[in-house]
């Protein structure tokens, strides 16, 4: 009895050889418990060892395996073949990023933006270790917890048309992370992050398309973080105009 | 914090305020003046309307109703054009859109003052 | 504006076409939402002209109402009403996401914030109808 198969149409791109990406079709076994990542691993193991792509944990926590599946940014470890049956399934590199090879994209821009928003606790005064931990109530944790779930998978950047049109845009994940730290009761770095977040290619570039939050595999809701940052930014601007001598914090 | 760094928060605030006014007030007015009155479902005498628009409070209401959402349109329209690929024309688009809203505001003031 | 990054050799840089918004239903809904602002603006101009005509006397006002009775204008207003209602709906939806309302220590659940907006909208609309049509 022949096993049922499903077709994957996978983007191939060899730097130096190909001027443009092209599509190659592969027939893989259709297994009900397989995800697209399993199919890609099958291709690499059994059919074409040169197929190049990123993956790691295969359980949706590392953020490495983000790709476009039928035009939608997804973690391929969470995209079940049965949801795309009978196929064919189009697998392309993550949108809005330069392609290095096949399904691998260049992460440099995102990494730089991540660093730029200083996603760590910033203190005006560090307390000595002898004074103990910075304590936090459950309510204080709830204030930012949702936005701390980001796994840096960049699906939101692939879904964001503003980032696609304007690569200088700071982007959903970076702004959501800045927001997460601004909301953390232990953090005192709002003023430090403000010029970066409130830059013209920061929050103000966003037109609230909202697709970033739709594709986020962790429910971070970066769109909400950005719009709330706009409200905060507008208040800051108004205060700076009405009271230029005063300073918050 | 340097306020002069970018005027975006200012335009966004106007966009927001205009959006609230548009959301709450435009549907009922459009229904009234665009459908209910022309189709004869309701009737209002000209005398009553003239008396209404003569009142200072009504004039202020009309100013907010007409002028503020113009900035909502200006900001959204500017970004529609940018999102359709005209990103490079950021400055001219901003001047065109916000400028139109400012012209509309002046026109609104002119009409309301003269009644 | 975008800082020109020197393109690295060998990398393929994809370009987003101007028709990007047709690719996903979420994008189309977004564009429709943005376009509502155009119908709002057109109506605002119309309203200004109407107020101006009111000031110009009963004949000028009656002429304008007569113009608005044409099938073309009625059709336009039906379409425009649909669009401005879509603005109201999407705006209240956004308010639920953007506006964090706190009562004491707890956050008001977003659906309640949205519902509150709808209630206020109905109350305001009824009040305007009452003020214009019932009071004399």
Short mmCIF file of C-alpha atoms in Angstrom, two decimals:
data_model
loop_
_atom_site.label_atom_id
_atom_site.label_comp_id
_atom_site.label_asym_id
_atom_site.label_seq_id
_atom_site.Cartn_x
_atom_site.Cartn_y
_atom_site.Cartn_z
CA UNK A 1 0.00 0.00 0.00
CA UNK A 2 1.52 3.28 -1.05
CA UNK A 3 1.64 5.98 1.57
CA UNK A 4 -0.31 9.17 0.93
CA UNK A 5 1.90 12.09 0.01
CA UNK A 6 1.61 15.85 0.05
CA UNK A 7 3.50 18.36 -2.09
CA UNK A 8 5.68 21.11 -0.68
CA UNK A 9 6.62 24.00 -2.97
CA UNK A 10 9.79 25.29 -1.39
CA UNK A 11 11.76 28.42 -2.24
CA UNK A 12 15.34 27.76 -3.29
CA UNK A 13 17.97 30.45 -3.59
CA UNK A 14 21.68 29.97 -4.02
CA UNK A 15 23.70 33.19 -3.58
CA UNK A 16 26.14 33.67 -6.39
CA UNK A 17 24.31 31.19 -8.61
CA UNK A 18 20.70 32.38 -8.71
CA UNK A 19 19.70 35.94 -9.58
CA UNK A 20 16.31 35.37 -7.95
CA UNK A 21 14.66 32.78 -5.74
CA UNK A 22 12.87 29.95 -7.53
CA UNK A 23 10.44 27.28 -6.42
CA UNK A 24 11.12 23.56 -6.21
CA UNK A 25 8.43 20.93 -5.62
CA UNK A 26 8.96 18.04 -3.24
CA UNK A 27 6.63 15.15 -2.49
CA UNK A 28 6.75 14.14 1.18
CA UNK A 29 4.85 11.49 3.16
CA UNK A 30 1.61 12.83 4.52
CA UNK A 31 1.59 11.91 8.20
CA UNK A 32 -1.17 13.22 10.43
CA UNK A 33 1.23 14.09 13.24
CA UNK A 34 3.83 15.77 11.06
CA UNK A 35 4.47 19.48 10.97
CA UNK A 36 5.99 21.41 8.07
CA UNK A 37 9.35 21.25 9.87
CA UNK A 38 9.17 17.44 9.82
CA UNK A 39 8.51 17.61 6.09
CA UNK A 40 11.53 19.89 5.59
CA UNK A 41 13.71 17.57 7.66
CA UNK A 42 12.49 14.63 5.55
CA UNK A 43 13.48 16.50 2.38
CA UNK A 44 16.91 17.35 3.77
CA UNK A 45 17.52 13.82 5.09
CA UNK A 46 16.17 11.80 2.17
CA UNK A 47 15.82 13.94 -0.95
CA UNK A 48 18.04 17.01 -1.13
CA UNK A 49 20.66 17.56 1.55
CA UNK A 50 21.40 21.07 0.27
CA UNK A 51 18.04 22.46 1.47
CA UNK A 52 18.94 25.14 4.03
CA UNK A 53 16.72 26.38 6.85
CA UNK A 54 16.82 27.21 10.55
CA UNK A 55 15.24 25.23 13.36
CA UNK A 56 16.02 24.18 16.91
CA UNK A 57 13.62 23.28 19.70
CA UNK A 58 10.79 22.05 17.40
CA UNK A 59 8.29 22.90 20.11
CA UNK A 60 7.48 26.57 19.63
CA UNK A 61 9.70 28.21 22.25
CA UNK A 62 12.97 29.08 20.51
CA UNK A 63 11.63 31.17 17.63
CA UNK A 64 14.13 29.81 15.09
CA UNK A 65 11.89 28.15 12.49
CA UNK A 66 9.80 31.09 11.31
CA UNK A 67 8.87 30.89 7.61
CA UNK A 68 5.98 31.80 5.31
CA UNK A 69 3.56 28.88 4.96
CA UNK A 70 1.00 29.58 2.23
CA UNK A 71 1.79 33.26 2.56
CA UNK A 72 1.29 33.41 6.32
CA UNK A 73 4.21 33.82 8.76
CA UNK A 74 4.29 30.71 10.93
CA UNK A 75 6.61 28.65 13.10
CA UNK A 76 7.04 25.58 10.92
CA UNK A 77 7.26 23.42 14.05
CA UNK A 78 3.68 24.42 14.81
CA UNK A 79 2.21 24.17 11.31
CA UNK A 80 0.60 20.76 10.97
CA UNK A 81 0.46 19.15 7.52
CA UNK A 82 -3.10 18.03 8.21
CA UNK A 83 -4.22 21.66 8.39
CA UNK A 84 -3.03 22.16 4.81
CA UNK A 85 -4.28 18.89 3.35
CA UNK A 86 -4.49 18.16 0.42
CA UNK A 87 -1.93 20.87 -0.32
CA UNK A 88 0.28 21.82 -2.07
CA UNK A 89 1.98 23.78 0.70
CA UNK A 90 4.04 26.82 -0.24
CA UNK A 91 7.06 27.30 2.02
CA UNK A 92 8.95 30.57 1.57
CA UNK A 93 11.51 32.50 3.61
CA UNK A 94 10.18 34.97 6.17
CA UNK A 95 8.84 38.04 4.33
CA UNK A 96 10.39 41.51 4.54
CA UNK A 97 13.88 40.18 5.29
CA UNK A 98 16.85 39.76 2.93
CA UNK A 99 17.32 36.13 1.93
CA UNK A 100 20.74 34.60 2.54
CA UNK A 101 20.03 31.15 1.11
CA UNK A 102 16.90 29.04 0.50
CA UNK A 103 14.72 29.63 3.58
CA UNK A 104 17.31 31.44 5.69
CA UNK A 105 16.95 35.20 6.15
CA UNK A 106 19.36 37.81 7.49
CA UNK A 107 18.54 38.74 11.09
CA UNK A 108 20.97 41.63 11.49
CA UNK A 109 18.41 44.43 11.24
CA UNK A 110 16.17 42.89 13.87
CA UNK A 111 19.11 42.15 16.19
CA UNK A 112 20.26 45.73 15.94
CA UNK A 113 16.80 47.06 16.72
CA UNK A 114 16.46 44.69 19.64
CA UNK A 115 19.68 46.04 21.14
CA UNK A 116 18.63 49.59 20.41
CA UNK A 117 15.60 49.52 22.73
CA UNK A 118 17.77 48.25 25.61
CA UNK A 119 15.59 45.26 26.58
CA UNK A 120 16.97 44.89 30.10
CA UNK A 121 16.26 46.42 33.49
CA UNK A 122 17.76 49.90 33.65
CA UNK A 123 18.24 51.37 37.11
CA UNK A 124 19.14 54.94 38.03
CA UNK A 125 20.69 53.54 41.18
CA UNK A 126 21.70 49.95 41.54
CA UNK A 127 20.95 48.50 44.93
CA UNK A 128 23.73 46.48 46.55
CA UNK A 129 23.22 42.72 46.68
CA UNK A 130 23.12 42.88 50.46
CA UNK A 131 19.81 44.75 50.25
CA UNK A 132 18.20 41.69 48.70
CA UNK A 133 16.03 41.14 45.63
CA UNK A 134 13.78 43.62 43.87
CA UNK A 135 10.40 42.35 44.99
CA UNK A 136 7.29 42.39 42.88
CA UNK A 137 3.66 41.71 43.65
CA UNK A 138 1.58 39.45 41.39
CA UNK A 139 -0.28 42.55 40.21
CA UNK A 140 2.99 44.23 39.24
CA UNK A 141 3.98 41.11 37.31
CA UNK A 142 0.61 41.00 35.55
CA UNK A 143 1.15 44.52 34.27
CA UNK A 144 3.87 43.40 31.86
CA UNK A 145 3.81 39.60 31.80
CA UNK A 146 2.00 39.22 28.48
CA UNK A 147 4.61 41.38 26.72
CA UNK A 148 7.46 39.36 28.20
CA UNK A 149 6.43 36.22 26.31
CA UNK A 150 8.20 37.29 23.10
CA UNK A 151 10.51 34.59 21.68
CA UNK A 152 12.03 36.90 19.05
CA UNK A 153 10.71 34.76 16.21
CA UNK A 154 10.15 37.79 13.93
CA UNK A 155 6.82 36.56 12.56
CA UNK A 156 5.43 39.99 13.46
CA UNK A 157 8.01 41.71 11.25
CA UNK A 158 7.06 39.41 8.40
CA UNK A 159 3.39 40.30 8.86
CA UNK A 160 3.96 44.05 9.14
CA UNK A 161 3.49 45.88 5.82
CA UNK A 162 4.98 49.05 7.30
CA UNK A 163 8.25 47.21 7.97
CA UNK A 164 8.07 45.78 4.47
CA UNK A 165 7.70 49.26 2.97
CA UNK A 166 10.02 51.10 5.39
CA UNK A 167 12.88 48.95 6.70
CA UNK A 168 13.91 51.69 9.13
CA UNK A 169 10.72 51.10 11.18
CA UNK A 170 11.62 49.93 14.67
CA UNK A 171 9.01 47.20 14.41
CA UNK A 172 6.50 45.33 16.60
CA UNK A 173 8.73 43.07 18.72
CA UNK A 174 11.28 45.76 19.56
CA UNK A 175 8.61 48.25 20.62
CA UNK A 176 6.68 45.58 22.56
CA UNK A 177 9.86 44.70 24.44
CA UNK A 178 10.61 48.34 25.22
CA UNK A 179 7.04 48.58 26.49
CA UNK A 180 7.51 45.41 28.59
CA UNK A 181 10.49 46.91 30.37
CA UNK A 182 8.88 50.31 30.78
CA UNK A 183 6.00 48.57 32.52
CA UNK A 184 8.25 46.56 34.83
CA UNK A 185 8.12 48.03 38.34
CA UNK A 186 11.81 47.27 38.79
CA UNK A 187 12.78 49.33 35.73
CA UNK A 188 13.77 53.01 35.78
CA UNK A 189 14.73 53.34 32.14
CA UNK A 190 11.65 54.97 30.55
CA UNK A 191 13.52 58.20 29.79
CA UNK A 192 16.42 56.29 28.26
CA UNK A 193 14.18 54.34 25.88
CA UNK A 194 11.92 57.26 25.07
CA UNK A 195 13.98 58.93 22.30
CA UNK A 196 14.29 55.56 20.55
CA UNK A 197 10.64 54.56 20.86
CA UNK A 198 9.29 58.05 20.15
CA UNK A 199 11.49 58.56 17.12
CA UNK A 200 9.75 59.21 13.82
CA UNK A 201 10.62 55.65 12.75
CA UNK A 202 9.53 54.38 16.15
CA UNK A 203 5.91 54.05 17.19
CA UNK A 204 4.70 56.86 14.92
CA UNK A 205 5.41 54.87 11.79
CA UNK A 206 2.85 52.23 12.83
CA UNK A 207 -0.62 52.47 11.24
CA UNK A 208 -2.17 49.78 13.46
CA UNK A 209 -2.70 47.20 10.75
CA UNK A 210 -2.74 44.71 13.61
CA UNK A 211 -1.45 41.68 11.68
CA UNK A 212 1.55 41.47 14.00
CA UNK A 213 -0.69 40.48 16.88
CA UNK A 214 -2.65 38.08 14.67
CA UNK A 215 0.44 36.03 13.75
CA UNK A 216 2.23 36.15 17.11
CA UNK A 217 2.56 32.55 18.33
CA UNK A 218 2.86 33.66 21.96
CA UNK A 219 -0.08 36.05 22.27
CA UNK A 220 2.16 39.04 23.00
CA UNK A 221 -0.16 41.50 21.20
CA UNK A 222 2.58 43.89 20.04
CA UNK A 223 -0.07 46.05 18.32
CA UNK A 224 -1.57 46.88 21.72
CA UNK A 225 1.89 47.67 23.10
CA UNK A 226 2.58 50.05 20.22
CA UNK A 227 -0.74 51.91 20.44
CA UNK A 228 -0.40 52.28 24.21
CA UNK A 229 3.13 53.56 23.67
CA UNK A 230 1.67 56.15 21.29
CA UNK A 231 -0.71 57.34 24.00
CA UNK A 232 2.20 57.62 26.44
CA UNK A 233 4.30 59.37 23.82
CA UNK A 234 1.54 61.85 23.03
CA UNK A 235 1.17 62.66 26.73
CA UNK A 236 4.94 63.13 27.04
CA UNK A 237 4.95 65.45 24.04
CA UNK A 238 2.08 67.51 25.43
CA UNK A 239 3.82 67.80 28.81
CA UNK A 240 7.10 68.82 27.20
CA UNK A 241 5.33 71.58 25.30
CA UNK A 242 3.19 72.80 28.17
CA UNK A 243 5.90 72.49 30.83
CA UNK A 244 9.29 72.61 29.12
CA UNK A 245 11.08 73.35 32.33
CA UNK A 246 9.71 70.43 34.28
CA UNK A 247 10.97 66.87 33.97
CA UNK A 248 9.27 63.61 34.76
CA UNK A 249 11.23 61.38 37.16
CA UNK B 1 13.19 65.17 25.81
CA UNK B 2 13.33 67.42 22.80
CA UNK B 3 9.82 68.25 21.67
CA UNK B 4 10.95 69.68 18.38
CA UNK B 5 12.43 66.36 17.39
CA UNK B 6 9.28 65.19 15.73
CA UNK B 7 5.79 66.63 15.34
CA UNK B 8 4.29 63.16 14.90
CA UNK B 9 2.77 63.01 18.43
CA UNK B 10 0.97 66.28 17.71
CA UNK B 11 -0.62 65.07 14.48
CA UNK B 12 -1.41 61.70 16.02
CA UNK B 13 -3.22 63.40 18.94
CA UNK B 14 -5.34 65.40 16.50
CA UNK B 15 -5.96 62.22 14.52
CA UNK B 16 -7.13 60.50 17.71
CA UNK B 17 -9.39 63.33 18.83
CA UNK B 18 -10.85 63.63 15.33
CA UNK B 19 -11.41 59.89 15.24
CA UNK B 20 -13.39 59.99 18.47
CA UNK B 21 -15.58 62.84 17.18
CA UNK B 22 -16.09 61.05 13.86
CA UNK B 23 -16.97 57.76 15.56
CA UNK B 24 -19.55 59.25 17.90
CA UNK B 25 -21.11 62.05 15.85
CA UNK B 26 -20.71 61.48 12.10
CA UNK B 27 -23.02 58.46 11.66
CA UNK B 28 -26.13 60.14 13.08
CA UNK B 29 -25.49 63.40 11.19
CA UNK B 30 -24.85 61.57 7.93
CA UNK B 31 -28.02 59.56 8.44
CA UNK B 32 -29.98 62.72 9.17
CA UNK B 33 -28.74 65.14 6.54
CA UNK B 34 -27.81 62.57 3.89
CA UNK B 35 -30.78 60.22 4.05
CA UNK B 36 -33.56 61.05 6.52
CA UNK B 37 -34.14 64.67 5.48
CA UNK B 38 -33.73 64.28 1.68
CA UNK B 39 -35.92 61.14 1.69
CA UNK B 40 -38.59 62.94 3.70
CA UNK B 41 -38.50 60.55 6.67
CA UNK B 42 -38.17 63.56 8.95
CA UNK B 43 -38.55 67.27 8.36
CA UNK B 44 -36.91 70.25 9.97
CA UNK B 45 -37.91 73.79 9.10
CA UNK B 46 -35.27 76.12 7.76
CA UNK B 47 -36.24 78.64 10.42
CA UNK B 48 -35.42 76.15 13.17
CA UNK B 49 -32.07 75.28 11.55
CA UNK B 50 -31.16 78.92 11.13
CA UNK B 51 -32.03 79.62 14.74
CA UNK B 52 -29.88 76.67 15.80
CA UNK B 53 -26.76 77.53 13.83
CA UNK B 54 -26.98 81.09 15.11
CA UNK B 55 -26.39 79.99 18.70
CA UNK B 56 -22.75 80.28 19.89
CA UNK B 57 -22.81 76.85 21.58
CA UNK B 58 -24.09 75.21 18.40
CA UNK B 59 -21.39 77.00 16.42
CA UNK B 60 -18.75 75.59 18.76
CA UNK B 61 -20.31 72.14 18.41
CA UNK B 62 -20.28 72.43 14.60
CA UNK B 63 -16.68 73.62 14.65
CA UNK B 64 -15.59 70.57 16.64
CA UNK B 65 -17.76 68.26 14.52
CA UNK B 66 -16.39 69.53 11.19
CA UNK B 67 -12.83 70.71 11.88
CA UNK B 68 -11.42 68.01 14.19
CA UNK B 69 -12.20 64.93 12.04
CA UNK B 70 -10.50 66.72 9.14
CA UNK B 71 -7.22 66.04 10.96
CA UNK B 72 -8.29 62.46 11.44
CA UNK B 73 -8.73 62.20 7.65
CA UNK B 74 -5.47 64.08 6.95
CA UNK B 75 -3.36 61.75 9.11
CA UNK B 76 -4.99 58.56 7.81
CA UNK B 77 -4.93 59.66 4.19
CA UNK B 78 -1.27 60.63 4.45
CA UNK B 79 -0.44 57.13 5.71
CA UNK B 80 -2.65 55.47 3.08
CA UNK B 81 -0.55 57.18 0.42
CA UNK B 82 2.69 56.24 2.22
CA UNK B 83 1.50 52.64 2.62
CA UNK B 84 0.73 52.50 -1.10
CA UNK B 85 4.39 53.06 -1.82
CA UNK B 86 4.83 56.83 -1.69
CA UNK B 87 7.11 56.61 1.33
CA UNK B 88 9.71 58.80 -0.27
CA UNK B 89 7.28 61.71 -0.52
CA UNK B 90 6.86 61.95 3.25
CA UNK B 91 7.31 65.74 3.52
CA UNK B 92 5.16 66.79 0.51
CA UNK B 93 2.40 64.37 1.54
CA UNK B 94 2.37 65.73 5.08
CA UNK B 95 2.18 69.31 3.81
CA UNK B 96 -0.60 68.38 1.38
CA UNK B 97 -2.71 66.49 3.90
CA UNK B 98 -2.29 68.59 7.04
CA UNK B 99 -2.37 71.72 4.92
CA UNK B 100 -5.76 70.71 3.52
CA UNK B 101 -7.06 70.13 7.03
CA UNK B 102 -5.84 73.57 8.08
CA UNK B 103 -7.52 75.15 5.04
CA UNK B 104 -10.71 73.29 5.97
CA UNK B 105 -10.47 74.55 9.53
CA UNK B 106 -10.15 78.15 8.34
CA UNK B 107 -13.08 77.66 5.94
CA UNK B 108 -15.18 76.25 8.79
CA UNK B 109 -14.37 79.22 10.99
CA UNK B 110 -15.22 81.60 8.13
CA UNK B 111 -18.61 79.98 7.46
CA UNK B 112 -19.58 79.77 11.13
CA UNK B 113 -18.55 83.31 11.97
CA UNK B 114 -20.48 84.76 9.04
CA UNK B 115 -23.80 83.12 9.90
CA UNK C 1 13.56 58.41 6.56
CA UNK C 2 15.12 55.05 5.82
CA UNK C 3 18.86 55.01 6.25
CA UNK C 4 20.35 53.60 3.09
CA UNK C 5 22.01 50.36 4.09
CA UNK C 6 24.56 49.14 1.59
CA UNK C 7 23.12 45.96 0.10
CA UNK C 8 25.28 42.96 0.94
CA UNK C 9 26.42 40.98 -2.09
CA UNK C 10 24.61 37.72 -2.72
CA UNK C 11 21.61 38.53 -0.54
CA UNK C 12 18.23 38.71 -2.21
CA UNK C 13 16.24 41.77 -1.15
CA UNK C 14 12.50 41.25 -1.66
CA UNK C 15 10.35 44.26 -2.54
CA UNK C 16 6.82 44.76 -1.30
CA UNK C 17 4.51 45.66 -4.21
CA UNK C 18 1.95 48.46 -3.91
CA UNK C 19 -0.77 45.78 -4.04
CA UNK C 20 0.47 44.15 -0.83
CA UNK C 21 -2.83 44.90 0.88
CA UNK C 22 -4.75 42.58 -1.45
CA UNK C 23 -2.84 39.52 -0.27
CA UNK C 24 -4.56 38.80 3.03
CA UNK C 25 -8.14 39.41 4.28
CA UNK C 26 -6.71 41.18 7.33
CA UNK C 27 -4.88 43.62 5.08
CA UNK C 28 -8.02 44.29 2.98
CA UNK C 29 -10.05 45.01 6.13
CA UNK C 30 -7.27 47.38 7.20
CA UNK C 31 -7.43 49.30 3.90
CA UNK C 32 -11.23 49.52 4.09
CA UNK C 33 -10.89 50.93 7.58
CA UNK C 34 -8.42 53.54 6.42
CA UNK C 35 -10.62 54.48 3.46
CA UNK C 36 -13.51 55.27 5.84
CA UNK C 37 -11.63 58.50 6.60
CA UNK C 38 -12.20 59.63 3.01
CA UNK C 39 -15.97 59.26 3.34
CA UNK C 40 -15.84 61.08 6.67
CA UNK C 41 -13.95 63.96 5.03
CA UNK C 42 -16.36 64.16 2.08
CA UNK C 43 -19.31 64.33 4.46
CA UNK C 44 -17.62 67.03 6.55
CA UNK C 45 -17.24 69.22 3.47
CA UNK C 46 -20.87 68.51 2.61
CA UNK C 47 -21.95 69.47 6.11
CA UNK C 48 -20.01 72.72 5.93
CA UNK C 49 -21.68 73.59 2.63
CA UNK C 50 -25.05 72.71 4.16
CA UNK C 51 -24.46 75.01 7.13
CA UNK C 52 -23.36 77.74 4.74
CA UNK C 53 -26.56 77.29 2.68
CA UNK C 54 -28.68 77.45 5.82
CA UNK C 55 -27.13 80.84 6.48
CA UNK C 56 -27.90 81.95 2.95
CA UNK C 57 -31.65 81.63 3.37
CA UNK C 58 -34.57 79.20 2.95
CA UNK C 59 -34.32 79.02 -0.85
CA UNK C 60 -30.61 78.17 -0.85
CA UNK C 61 -31.21 75.48 1.76
CA UNK C 62 -34.21 74.03 -0.08
CA UNK C 63 -32.19 73.91 -3.32
CA UNK C 64 -29.47 71.92 -1.60
CA UNK C 65 -31.92 69.45 -0.06
CA UNK C 66 -33.45 68.99 -3.52
CA UNK C 67 -29.99 68.19 -4.91
CA UNK C 68 -29.44 65.64 -2.16
CA UNK C 69 -32.63 63.86 -3.17
CA UNK C 70 -31.13 62.71 -6.47
CA UNK C 71 -30.61 58.93 -6.73
CA UNK C 72 -26.89 59.47 -7.13
CA UNK C 73 -26.56 61.34 -3.87
CA UNK C 74 -28.81 58.91 -2.01
CA UNK C 75 -26.75 55.97 -3.26
CA UNK C 76 -23.55 57.74 -2.27
CA UNK C 77 -24.90 58.39 1.21
CA UNK C 78 -25.93 54.77 1.68
CA UNK C 79 -22.39 53.70 0.82
CA UNK C 80 -20.91 56.52 2.92
CA UNK C 81 -23.06 55.55 5.91
CA UNK C 82 -21.78 51.97 5.68
CA UNK C 83 -18.19 53.24 5.67
CA UNK C 84 -18.59 55.68 8.57
CA UNK C 85 -20.34 52.97 10.59
CA UNK C 86 -17.35 50.73 9.87
CA UNK C 87 -15.16 53.52 11.26
CA UNK C 88 -17.24 53.63 14.44
CA UNK C 89 -17.11 49.86 14.85
CA UNK C 90 -13.36 49.58 14.26
CA UNK C 91 -12.66 52.65 16.39
CA UNK C 92 -14.48 51.21 19.41
CA UNK C 93 -12.71 47.90 18.82
CA UNK C 94 -9.37 49.73 18.86
CA UNK C 95 -10.34 51.67 21.98
CA UNK C 96 -10.77 48.37 23.82
CA UNK C 97 -7.19 47.47 22.91
CA UNK C 98 -5.56 50.86 23.39
CA UNK C 99 -7.36 52.31 26.35
CA UNK C 100 -6.46 50.55 29.56
CA UNK C 101 -9.15 51.49 32.08
CA UNK C 102 -8.36 50.81 35.69
CA UNK C 103 -10.83 50.77 38.53
CA UNK C 104 -8.78 50.65 41.72
CA UNK C 105 -6.40 47.75 41.34
CA UNK C 106 -8.18 45.88 38.58
CA UNK C 107 -8.38 46.41 34.86
CA UNK C 108 -11.81 46.75 33.25
CA UNK C 109 -12.10 43.89 30.74
CA UNK C 110 -11.79 45.26 27.17
CA UNK C 111 -15.21 43.97 25.99
CA UNK C 112 -16.79 46.06 28.73
CA UNK C 113 -14.89 49.15 27.57
CA UNK C 114 -16.10 48.53 24.03
CA UNK C 115 -19.69 48.02 25.20
CA UNK C 116 -19.50 51.26 27.17
CA UNK C 117 -18.50 53.10 24.00
CA UNK C 118 -21.45 51.67 22.10
CA UNK C 119 -23.87 52.68 24.85
CA UNK C 120 -22.46 56.21 24.89
CA UNK C 121 -22.69 56.35 21.10
CA UNK C 122 -26.37 55.36 21.10
CA UNK C 123 -27.15 57.86 23.86
CA UNK C 124 -25.35 60.69 22.05
CA UNK C 125 -27.01 59.87 18.72
CA UNK C 126 -30.48 59.75 20.26
CA UNK C 127 -29.80 63.03 22.02
CA UNK C 128 -28.82 64.71 18.75
CA UNK C 129 -31.94 63.39 17.03
CA UNK C 130 -34.05 64.63 19.92
CA UNK C 131 -32.41 68.06 19.92
CA UNK C 132 -32.84 68.55 16.21
CA UNK C 133 -36.23 66.97 15.61
CA UNK C 134 -38.27 67.06 18.80
CA UNK C 135 -37.33 70.32 20.43
CA UNK C 136 -38.61 73.45 18.77
#
